[in-house]
Amino acid sequence: MLGRLARLGFADPEAASELLDGIAAELVGDLADTADPDLALANVCRLRDAIASGADPDAGELAALDDTLRGDDALRHRLLAVLGFSSALGDHLVRHPGQWRALREPVGQRPRADLLAAVGADPVADQPCASTADGNPYDALRVGYRRALLVVAARDLAGELALDQVAALLSDLACAALEAALAIARTELPADAAPCRLAVLGMGKCGGRELNYSSDVDVIFVAEPVPDGDEAVALATATKLAAGMMRACSQNTQEGVLWPVDAALRPEGKAGPLVRTLASHESYLNRWAKTWEFQALLKVRPVAGDLALGEEYVGRVTPLVWHAADRDGFVDEVQGMRRRVEEHVPQRDADRQLKLGRGGLRDVEFAVQLLQLVHGRSDETLHSGNTLAALAALTDGGYVGRDDGPPLADAYCYLRTLEHRLQLRRLRRTHVVPAEDAELRCLGRALGYRTQPISELVEQWQRHAREVRRLHEKLFYRPLLNAVARLPGEQVSLTPEAARRRLEALGYADPAGALRHIESLTAGVSRRAAIQRTLLPVMLGYFADGPDPDYGLLAFRQASDALGRTPWYLRLLREEVAAAERLAKVLAAGRYAADLLLRAPEAVRIVGAEEELVPRPHDALAREAASIVGRQDDPERAVAGLRGVRRRELFRVSAADLLSSLDVEAVGAALTTVTEVTIAAALDVALRTVRAGEPAPGRFAVIGMGRFGGAEMAYGSDADVLFVYEAGTGVADEDAARWAHAVADELRRLLALPCPDPPVTIDADLRPEGRSGPLVRSLASYQAYYQRWSSPWESQALLRARPVAGDRELGERFSASIEPLRYPAQGLGGSALKEIRRLKARMEAERLPRGVDPAMHVKLGPGGLSDVEWVAQLLQLRHAGAQPALRTTGTVTALEQAVVAELLDPADRDELVAAWRFASRVRNARGLVTGKQGDTIPVEFKERGAVARVLGYEPDHVGSLVEDYRRSARHARNVFERVFYES
């Protein structure tokens, strides 16, 4: 028996076995089917005991209960569902055992009349006045309310009601309780109290008819004197009535508390008068009300008292609500409110908050209310205080996509249902999912999960929360713009001015220009225009999520003009939502990637699939580049074809960077690969051109230097190189030198040909003797120079030297020849070390541009790229001769190996690497935003904000970029001074 009970789900089989002695055996299966079988069994026994041991024991009543449990399937299912889940309602039934019969009654038919009768008030009179009720009216109100609540909860838990029905019934029941509490308050007035008119307006979930089982009931009060009455005296009476009504609901009695009545949404909040006249409310709203107050008034409706006065109040405030979005900064205020709510969630509860946290109910409600307030100015179908009804209207009106509205509604219903179960368990106001397995198991079973109730509950809850958060972030302001888009067969619902206001709300700086782009894209009756009309409402919102929505829309129009007749283009965007979102994010991020795409529109395919955002390997690119240049006899056409490959690959890298699928080191490596392949293929063209088919008189190699050699290029980096040659057998060095100079000049000419793409700038200033020295040297000349004249800075520069193009064997011999110079066996001598340190100090003093704040210069400023790189390079110069692992051209790799060799503390390594990565990301982000190289954090506010957004900062936290960078750089500078100067 005990084993069977355990298998059926009883947590305490022994206790259950004892309790089942007095229970019909056929009930075991029904008990086991409840959310908490042990609780169900205990409550059934307690209820039977309460009936049997009551003040007036009634054997017939107990027999009726037993007969019902055996014979009435519907009532048994409802009763056990309640007793097997809600300990609070179980306790209530034990105190009032006769109320089990109420579960036969229809649900929610006359709650107002029932509760007024319960407190001894006249349910028929226009202004019910309490007469003598049996017992304490406060207790009578609570008992009557919970009787009705029991009926709703039983049918809810038995699966007979949908969520919206439950919420509406609970709201109507709360309104009835307010009316009954108001009747009680009238009996507490002094006999000489002046008459008045008092209306109770429901707010929040009460106003929206979407109340929970245990919520505060939000209200505001409005009062007027009766004809010829004195306003001040009437207000005094109304204030006593309002306070008495609140007390009747919230005072703790032997039957507990009904629920708190919260009037804090009134003008001036808790500091303001409890009751105001109509004129006073209206004056406050016109002069002083904040945005959040109008948002709250979306849900206002009369719920008790003088309903005609309540309707008059609603009629006066409604026009003010639907013009709130015209206020300056409206959108920012609403979005800021949501973020502040989220930030105030206690950290310990953040991951379990159903209401206020990320992916919680507030995400849905704020998104819906914001869309209502923006679009409801011109569309009265959106004027609903109910979240689900408003979301349906937004979806029907096209303000929310049909692919977004139903999933959001489903997720909201799921979270609300889970919230109902949380509160119904003990009738407590809570929105935090419990952490205890026993409670999670009970919740899961109450939601219908039987196989793995805990894991199924957590999985479904988190899935819905993720969906809510995704759609919340997506659904701010999705304008359909019917008038502008010229939807055929539909009534125009927006004027151009209204469309302009919507675009302003989205964040477009030039709404008129945006409208022109929309008109161009959607004009006509072609299939292309029809698809664009479907795409644009969504795309406009995607662009608005980026730093520069105006440029994103312009680039989209231009790309569409170029590709609009290509069958796959619009089909890709229409059928692959992720592709459309990726494209919009890339185009609205800034100039670099968008400009590349406009010159190679077919590269849109790259954003169509995740796998296309992976940079192509060197060998594959090299084969493609060689094939392209090999098919062209004209060198300039060959390089033009090569530029097409480079353009496409730069777009691939920048798109992957903007879509966060590459880290900063992968970006540097990918940009280096593209440059390396471009130079190598262009060199092949130059070699072929200079000799015009004749055998080459020697070998030629290109050595990468600086960031190019270190595979750490940024979007605007020059290609630092050295050119080296070697005369062939029997060829005079002078002839070979002339040929090598011609090759180098032709290579630079070809790569410098005018074109709109980001340039490939060949920089050979790191050669011996700098700009005053020969552009090209023989291997022997390099060796002689470095042996006789080399300076410490040249040894340091050679740390990054590596062959990148041309004759591989010559390049390797060049690398071998400089090994003793860059990796000295005995390390740096004292004079060389002093020279390196002196050069660093001189560079800091002389190379920073005038007028630039050093702390904002990510390359040369304190703690910037230069500081980190010089630390790594100094460690290499001093120790790579004895530590071969330090012989690398990469900064981060050198620092990692320094830690392995115990030359650098791991904590110092972490600070240096973090600062280097941060500075590199800032530099890249600026290049992506502006399309130009820049080494400083932008000063101009808009540009700085765009850089911050590309780096992942939320719109309201873009100011944190400078603070975060300075902190990172300060830590790196401290390490630099300690390690580099040994201070």
XYZ file of C-alpha atoms in Angstrom, residues 290-292 295 329-346 356-357 362 366 469 956-957:
29
model
C 4.019 63.288 -15.465
C 4.142 60.816 -18.331
C 3.747 57.808 -16.063
C 0.236 55.780 -18.811
C 10.721 63.247 -24.496
C 7.665 61.019 -24.114
C 9.259 57.881 -25.558
C 12.466 58.307 -23.586
C 10.477 58.731 -20.378
C 8.432 55.576 -20.882
C 11.465 53.533 -21.840
C 13.383 54.988 -18.905
C 10.570 54.035 -16.531
C 10.732 50.421 -17.657
C 14.480 50.315 -17.192
C 14.210 51.837 -13.702
C 11.605 49.251 -12.712
C 13.940 46.513 -13.919
C 16.944 47.984 -12.116
C 15.085 48.036 -8.787
C 14.373 44.310 -8.805
C 16.332 42.798 -5.891
C 9.211 43.048 -12.893
C 12.308 41.284 -14.226
C 5.923 44.273 -17.160
C 5.023 48.414 -21.081
C 11.998 39.636 -23.708
C 20.494 54.826 -21.691
C 24.009 53.690 -20.724
